[in-house]
Amino acid sequence: MKDLNYELKQLCRRNHDGSYATQHAREAILTQIANQLHQLGFKDMKAASLKPKHVTTLVEHWKAQSLSAGTIKNRMTELRWWAEKVNKMNVMARDNGHYGIARRNYVTNVSQARTLSDGDLGKVTDPYTRTSLKLQAAFGLRREESIKFRPEWADGGDRLTLKASWTKGGRAREIPIRNEQQRTVLDEARQLAGKGSLIPAGKSYVQQLQRFKAQCQAAGIYHVHGHRHHYAQTRYRELTGWLCPALGGPKSRELTLEQKGLDRRVRLVISEELGHGRERIVATYIGR
């Protein structure tokens, strides 16, 4: 193994920032970056030898591959993580615009929502996977959150509390329990998990994740992230009284001044419930 690859793997394994999925993706991206640097002629690098020329060369290489702005931004995020861990943040510009990286387009005004049907659930044989899927649909949980979820700990009566260790980016949050359907799903989860999580006894998170993926594939359930889209769109209609743009509702520019104020407040609420730090990302779910 090349020195850079080894040192970046060690950095990743010493620093457990973010969820398991985030850590796994980071290590994969940094391994790819190390390989690309080697191919681009930087053959004797160490983690601490990162310089501006390496960043610039990588960005130009990615542009030449016609990668999307989103993909390049994701790689820049992990480059900045690497730079931070070796105390070399000054080798990178703070703004991606410095490198001519286009802004990511978060808004399509096309719904990517997915509803969870009884037909879907009937094809899932593992009760833990089935319950995780129900929690995703009812509360807009991410996949990892729905698997690590401990219902007895999280259930606060009128709201759920998600531990930082379950969530993307380590951001704890609360989600209101608003209706009987949610309460039924949560009670089912408590009965199944007891005092534990939705990872069966004797299995690790990774093992249950693989079972979850296999169960969904066998049942023909794809794009489970679409359950979060459906949750966000439902919440928008509940809180505003009208459909979101992704479902054919009025676009922001068509709202009255009073409606725009409500729209802004509702987007902030949904952002918090989904576990995002930025309101503008909510447009990915509900449109603009």
GROMACS .gro file of C-alpha atoms in nm:
model
  288
    1MET     CA    1   0.000   0.000   0.000
    2LYS     CA    2   0.129   0.348  -0.091
    3ASP     CA    3   0.225   0.574   0.201
    4LEU     CA    4  -0.050   0.827   0.128
    5ASN     CA    5  -0.321   0.562   0.108
    6TYR     CA    6  -0.207   0.411   0.437
    7GLU     CA    7  -0.186   0.743   0.620
    8LEU     CA    8  -0.529   0.856   0.499
    9LYS     CA    9  -0.682   0.527   0.611
   10GLN     CA   10  -0.522   0.577   0.952
   11LEU     CA   11  -0.660   0.933   0.969
   12CYS     CA   12  -1.008   0.801   0.896
   13ARG     CA   13  -0.984   0.525   1.154
   14ARG     CA   14  -0.858   0.756   1.426
   15ASN     CA   15  -1.126   1.019   1.365
   16HIS     CA   16  -1.483   0.892   1.383
   17ASP     CA   17  -1.653   1.210   1.261
   18GLY     CA   18  -2.013   1.162   1.148
   19SER     CA   19  -2.223   0.850   1.107
   20TYR     CA   20  -2.094   0.510   1.002
   21ALA     CA   21  -2.212   0.574   0.646
   22THR     CA   22  -2.036   0.911   0.640
   23GLN     CA   23  -1.713   0.759   0.771
   24HIS     CA   24  -1.729   0.474   0.519
   25ALA     CA   25  -1.793   0.713   0.228
   26ARG     CA   26  -1.512   0.944   0.343
   27GLU     CA   27  -1.256   0.665   0.350
   28ALA     CA   28  -1.363   0.548   0.004
   29ILE     CA   29  -1.338   0.900  -0.142
   30LEU     CA   30  -0.998   0.969   0.016
   31THR     CA   31  -0.867   0.635  -0.112
   32GLN     CA   32  -0.981   0.731  -0.460
   33ILE     CA   33  -0.818   1.075  -0.425
   34ALA     CA   34  -0.490   0.919  -0.312
   35ASN     CA   35  -0.493   0.689  -0.615
   36GLN     CA   36  -0.566   0.979  -0.848
   37LEU     CA   37  -0.283   1.189  -0.704
   38HIS     CA   38  -0.046   0.899  -0.767
   39GLN     CA   39  -0.172   0.867  -1.126
   40LEU     CA   40  -0.131   1.243  -1.176
   41GLY     CA   41   0.238   1.222  -1.090
   42PHE     CA   42   0.248   1.290  -0.715
   43LYS     CA   43   0.404   0.958  -0.622
   44ASP     CA   44   0.577   1.017  -0.288
   45MET     CA   45   0.312   1.208  -0.096
   46LYS     CA   46   0.238   1.183   0.274
   47ALA     CA   47  -0.082   1.305   0.437
   48ALA     CA   48   0.099   1.609   0.579
   49SER     CA   49   0.242   1.711   0.241
   50LEU     CA   50  -0.088   1.835   0.097
   51LYS     CA   51  -0.032   2.161  -0.098
   52PRO     CA   52  -0.244   2.402  -0.307
   53LYS     CA   53  -0.105   2.251  -0.629
   54HIS     CA   54  -0.249   1.913  -0.535
   55VAL     CA   55  -0.595   2.060  -0.483
   56THR     CA   56  -0.585   2.257  -0.806
   57THR     CA   57  -0.463   1.957  -1.007
   58LEU     CA   58  -0.738   1.737  -0.866
   59VAL     CA   59  -1.011   1.988  -0.943
   60GLU     CA   60  -0.893   2.030  -1.301
   61HIS     CA   61  -0.877   1.652  -1.337
   62TRP     CA   62  -1.234   1.615  -1.210
   63LYS     CA   63  -1.360   1.887  -1.442
   64ALA     CA   64  -1.193   1.712  -1.735
   65GLN     CA   65  -1.389   1.399  -1.641
   66SER     CA   66  -1.712   1.604  -1.666
   67LEU     CA   67  -1.812   1.515  -1.310
   68SER     CA   68  -2.119   1.689  -1.171
   69ALA     CA   69  -2.085   1.988  -0.942
   70GLY     CA   70  -2.236   1.780  -0.660
   71THR     CA   71  -1.977   1.504  -0.697
   72ILE     CA   72  -1.689   1.752  -0.703
   73LYS     CA   73  -1.829   1.934  -0.398
   74ASN     CA   74  -1.849   1.606  -0.208
   75ARG     CA   75  -1.484   1.537  -0.286
   76MET     CA   76  -1.386   1.890  -0.184
   77THR     CA   77  -1.559   1.832   0.150
   78GLU     CA   78  -1.337   1.531   0.217
   79LEU     CA   79  -1.027   1.717   0.098
   80ARG     CA   80  -1.104   1.989   0.353
   81TRP     CA   81  -1.152   1.722   0.621
   82TRP     CA   82  -0.808   1.583   0.533
   83ALA     CA   83  -0.652   1.931   0.539
   84GLU     CA   84  -0.810   2.003   0.877
   85LYS     CA   85  -0.682   1.681   1.032
   86VAL     CA   86  -0.321   1.757   0.929
   87ASN     CA   87  -0.348   2.127   1.029
   88LYS     CA   88  -0.317   2.253   0.673
   89MET     CA   89  -0.650   2.426   0.615
   90ASN     CA   90  -0.466   2.718   0.455
   91VAL     CA   91  -0.382   2.509   0.148
   92MET     CA   92  -0.747   2.529   0.035
   93ALA     CA   93  -0.964   2.827  -0.052
   94ARG     CA   94  -1.271   2.854   0.170
   95ASP     CA   95  -1.508   2.900  -0.124
   96ASN     CA   96  -1.542   2.640  -0.398
   97GLY     CA   97  -1.607   2.926  -0.637
   98HIS     CA   98  -1.234   3.002  -0.618
   99TYR     CA   99  -1.179   2.684  -0.821
  100GLY     CA  100  -1.456   2.757  -1.068
  101ILE     CA  101  -1.683   2.488  -0.927
  102ALA     CA  102  -2.043   2.562  -1.018
  103ARG     CA  103  -2.306   2.586  -0.748
  104ARG     CA  104  -2.499   2.267  -0.690
  105ASN     CA  105  -2.856   2.279  -0.817
  106TYR     CA  106  -3.070   2.167  -0.525
  107VAL     CA  107  -3.403   2.251  -0.685
  108THR     CA  108  -3.582   2.055  -0.956
  109ASN     CA  109  -3.950   2.117  -0.865
  110VAL     CA  110  -4.001   1.750  -0.954
  111SER     CA  111  -4.117   1.523  -0.673
  112GLN     CA  112  -3.885   1.239  -0.572
  113ALA     CA  113  -4.119   1.121  -0.300
  114ARG     CA  114  -4.187   0.754  -0.241
  115THR     CA  115  -4.481   0.617  -0.045
  116LEU     CA  116  -4.458   0.293   0.152
  117SER     CA  117  -4.746   0.061   0.068
  118ASP     CA  118  -4.886  -0.247   0.239
  119GLY     CA  119  -4.781  -0.434  -0.073
  120ASP     CA  120  -4.421  -0.326  -0.017
  121LEU     CA  121  -4.426  -0.430   0.347
  122GLY     CA  122  -4.587  -0.764   0.267
  123LYS     CA  123  -4.278  -0.863   0.068
  124VAL     CA  124  -4.038  -0.790   0.355
  125THR     CA  125  -3.979  -1.096   0.572
  126ASP     CA  126  -3.745  -0.947   0.833
  127PRO     CA  127  -3.952  -0.769   1.104
  128TYR     CA  128  -3.663  -0.533   1.190
  129THR     CA  129  -3.630  -0.415   0.829
  130ARG     CA  130  -4.007  -0.380   0.801
  131THR     CA  131  -4.020  -0.166   1.115
  132SER     CA  132  -3.727   0.049   1.004
  133LEU     CA  133  -3.906   0.119   0.676
  134LYS     CA  134  -4.222   0.218   0.865
  135LEU     CA  135  -4.022   0.460   1.080
  136GLN     CA  136  -3.865   0.615   0.770
  137ALA     CA  137  -4.207   0.679   0.622
  138ALA     CA  138  -4.369   0.800   0.945
  139PHE     CA  139  -4.093   1.027   1.073
  140GLY     CA  140  -3.870   1.103   0.774
  141LEU     CA  141  -3.575   0.914   0.923
  142ARG     CA  142  -3.262   0.835   0.728
  143ARG     CA  143  -3.182   0.469   0.673
  144GLU     CA  144  -2.905   0.458   0.935
  145GLU     CA  145  -3.124   0.638   1.189
  146SER     CA  146  -3.409   0.392   1.135
  147ILE     CA  147  -3.178   0.096   1.197
  148LYS     CA  148  -2.995   0.232   1.503
  149PHE     CA  149  -3.322   0.364   1.645
  150ARG     CA  150  -3.396   0.272   2.010
  151PRO     CA  151  -3.769   0.335   2.054
  152GLU     CA  152  -3.781   0.314   2.433
  153TRP     CA  153  -3.506   0.576   2.464
  154ALA     CA  154  -3.636   0.800   2.183
  155ASP     CA  155  -4.006   0.807   2.271
  156GLY     CA  156  -4.081   1.124   2.463
  157GLY     CA  157  -4.459   1.097   2.442
  158ASP     CA  158  -4.523   1.389   2.207
  159ARG     CA  159  -4.187   1.382   2.029
  160LEU     CA  160  -3.895   1.164   1.929
  161THR     CA  161  -3.542   1.246   2.034
  162LEU     CA  162  -3.267   1.116   1.805
  163LYS     CA  163  -2.922   1.060   1.954
  164ALA     CA  164  -2.628   1.230   1.784
  165SER     CA  165  -2.462   0.889   1.738
  166TRP     CA  166  -2.752   0.776   1.519
  167THR     CA  167  -2.758   1.076   1.287
  168LYS     CA  168  -2.569   1.215   0.990
  169GLY     CA  169  -2.312   1.470   1.098
  170GLY     CA  170  -2.372   1.386   1.465
  171ARG     CA  171  -2.663   1.634   1.497
  172ALA     CA  172  -2.914   1.531   1.763
  173ARG     CA  173  -3.270   1.644   1.691
  174GLU     CA  174  -3.635   1.615   1.789
  175ILE     CA  175  -3.931   1.522   1.569
  176PRO     CA  176  -4.293   1.577   1.680
  177ILE     CA  177  -4.531   1.284   1.714
  178ARG     CA  178  -4.837   1.432   1.547
  179ASN     CA  179  -5.088   1.157   1.473
  180GLU     CA  180  -5.216   0.810   1.559
  181GLN     CA  181  -5.041   0.647   1.265
  182GLN     CA  182  -4.704   0.761   1.399
  183ARG     CA  183  -4.795   0.645   1.748
  184THR     CA  184  -4.894   0.301   1.614
  185VAL     CA  185  -4.564   0.264   1.427
  186LEU     CA  186  -4.368   0.371   1.733
  187ASP     CA  187  -4.556   0.131   1.961
  188GLU     CA  188  -4.484  -0.154   1.718
  189ALA     CA  189  -4.117  -0.058   1.721
  190ARG     CA  190  -4.110  -0.058   2.103
  191GLN     CA  191  -4.272  -0.399   2.118
  192LEU     CA  192  -4.018  -0.544   1.873
  193ALA     CA  193  -3.702  -0.379   2.009
  194GLY     CA  194  -3.777  -0.388   2.381
  195LYS     CA  195  -3.502  -0.196   2.554
  196GLY     CA  196  -3.271  -0.225   2.254
  197SER     CA  197  -3.247  -0.093   1.900
  198LEU     CA  198  -3.376  -0.218   1.566
  199ILE     CA  199  -3.057  -0.417   1.529
  200PRO     CA  200  -3.135  -0.775   1.637
  201ALA     CA  201  -2.944  -0.919   1.929
  202GLY     CA  202  -2.618  -1.076   1.820
  203LYS     CA  203  -2.589  -0.866   1.504
  204SER     CA  204  -2.382  -0.556   1.435
  205TYR     CA  205  -2.506  -0.243   1.260
  206VAL     CA  206  -2.318  -0.339   0.943
  207GLN     CA  207  -2.476  -0.686   0.941
  208GLN     CA  208  -2.827  -0.544   0.982
  209LEU     CA  209  -2.758  -0.282   0.716
  210GLN     CA  210  -2.666  -0.558   0.471
  211ARG     CA  211  -2.981  -0.748   0.566
  212PHE     CA  212  -3.187  -0.430   0.518
  213LYS     CA  213  -3.041  -0.379   0.169
  214ALA     CA  214  -3.098  -0.742   0.072
  215GLN     CA  215  -3.456  -0.738   0.201
  216CYS     CA  216  -3.539  -0.418   0.011
  217GLN     CA  217  -3.385  -0.550  -0.308
  218ALA     CA  218  -3.576  -0.878  -0.283
  219ALA     CA  219  -3.899  -0.686  -0.223
  220GLY     CA  220  -3.836  -0.444  -0.509
  221ILE     CA  221  -3.815  -0.145  -0.274
  222TYR     CA  222  -3.573   0.112  -0.415
  223HIS     CA  223  -3.495   0.477  -0.338
  224VAL     CA  224  -3.590   0.452   0.030
  225HIS     CA  225  -3.466   0.813   0.066
  226GLY     CA  226  -3.790   0.899  -0.113
  227HIS     CA  227  -3.973   0.832   0.214
  228ARG     CA  228  -3.805   1.144   0.354
  229HIS     CA  229  -3.923   1.341   0.052
  230HIS     CA  230  -4.280   1.224   0.115
  231TYR     CA  231  -4.252   1.319   0.483
  232ALA     CA  232  -4.126   1.669   0.396
  233GLN     CA  233  -4.401   1.725   0.139
  234THR     CA  234  -4.669   1.609   0.382
  235ARG     CA  235  -4.537   1.839   0.655
  236TYR     CA  236  -4.528   2.135   0.416
  237ARG     CA  237  -4.895   2.091   0.331
  238GLU     CA  238  -4.988   2.044   0.699
  239LEU     CA  239  -4.809   2.361   0.806
  240THR     CA  240  -4.895   2.591   0.514
  241GLY     CA  241  -5.229   2.462   0.392
  242TRP     CA  242  -5.117   2.432   0.029
  243LEU     CA  243  -4.918   2.189  -0.184
  244CYS     CA  244  -4.543   2.234  -0.218
  245PRO     CA  245  -4.397   2.331  -0.560
  246ALA     CA  246  -4.270   1.975  -0.619
  247LEU     CA  247  -4.633   1.856  -0.613
  248GLY     CA  248  -4.764   2.134  -0.835
  249GLY     CA  249  -4.824   2.395  -0.565
  250PRO     CA  250  -4.737   2.764  -0.605
  251LYS     CA  251  -4.371   2.853  -0.652
  252SER     CA  252  -4.208   3.096  -0.410
  253ARG     CA  253  -4.230   3.386  -0.656
  254GLU     CA  254  -4.607   3.333  -0.682
  255LEU     CA  255  -4.673   3.369  -0.308
  256THR     CA  256  -4.798   3.683  -0.138
  257LEU     CA  257  -4.570   3.861   0.107
  258GLU     CA  258  -4.754   3.702   0.400
  259GLN     CA  259  -4.737   3.358   0.241
  260LYS     CA  260  -4.365   3.399   0.176
  261GLY     CA  261  -4.309   3.462   0.546
  262LEU     CA  262  -4.500   3.146   0.637
  263ASP     CA  263  -4.321   2.951   0.364
  264ARG     CA  264  -3.983   3.053   0.508
  265ARG     CA  265  -4.081   2.955   0.865
  266VAL     CA  266  -4.218   2.619   0.753
  267ARG     CA  267  -3.903   2.538   0.555
  268LEU     CA  268  -3.696   2.604   0.866
  269VAL     CA  269  -3.918   2.369   1.069
  270ILE     CA  270  -3.887   2.095   0.808
  271SER     CA  271  -3.511   2.149   0.789
  272GLU     CA  272  -3.485   2.089   1.164
  273GLU     CA  273  -3.707   1.781   1.155
  274LEU     CA  274  -3.506   1.628   0.871
  275GLY     CA  275  -3.175   1.703   1.043
  276HIS     CA  276  -3.038   1.953   0.792
  277GLY     CA  277  -2.844   2.259   0.898
  278ARG     CA  278  -2.944   2.467   0.595
  279GLU     CA  279  -3.294   2.570   0.494
  280ARG     CA  280  -3.211   2.582   0.124
  281ILE     CA  281  -3.151   2.205   0.111
  282VAL     CA  282  -3.521   2.156   0.192
  283ALA     CA  283  -3.592   2.274  -0.164
  284THR     CA  284  -3.453   1.938  -0.280
  285TYR     CA  285  -3.749   1.775  -0.107
  286ILE     CA  286  -4.032   2.019  -0.168
  287GLY     CA  287  -3.919   2.243  -0.455
  288ARG     CA  288  -3.885   2.618  -0.478
   0.00000   0.00000   0.00000
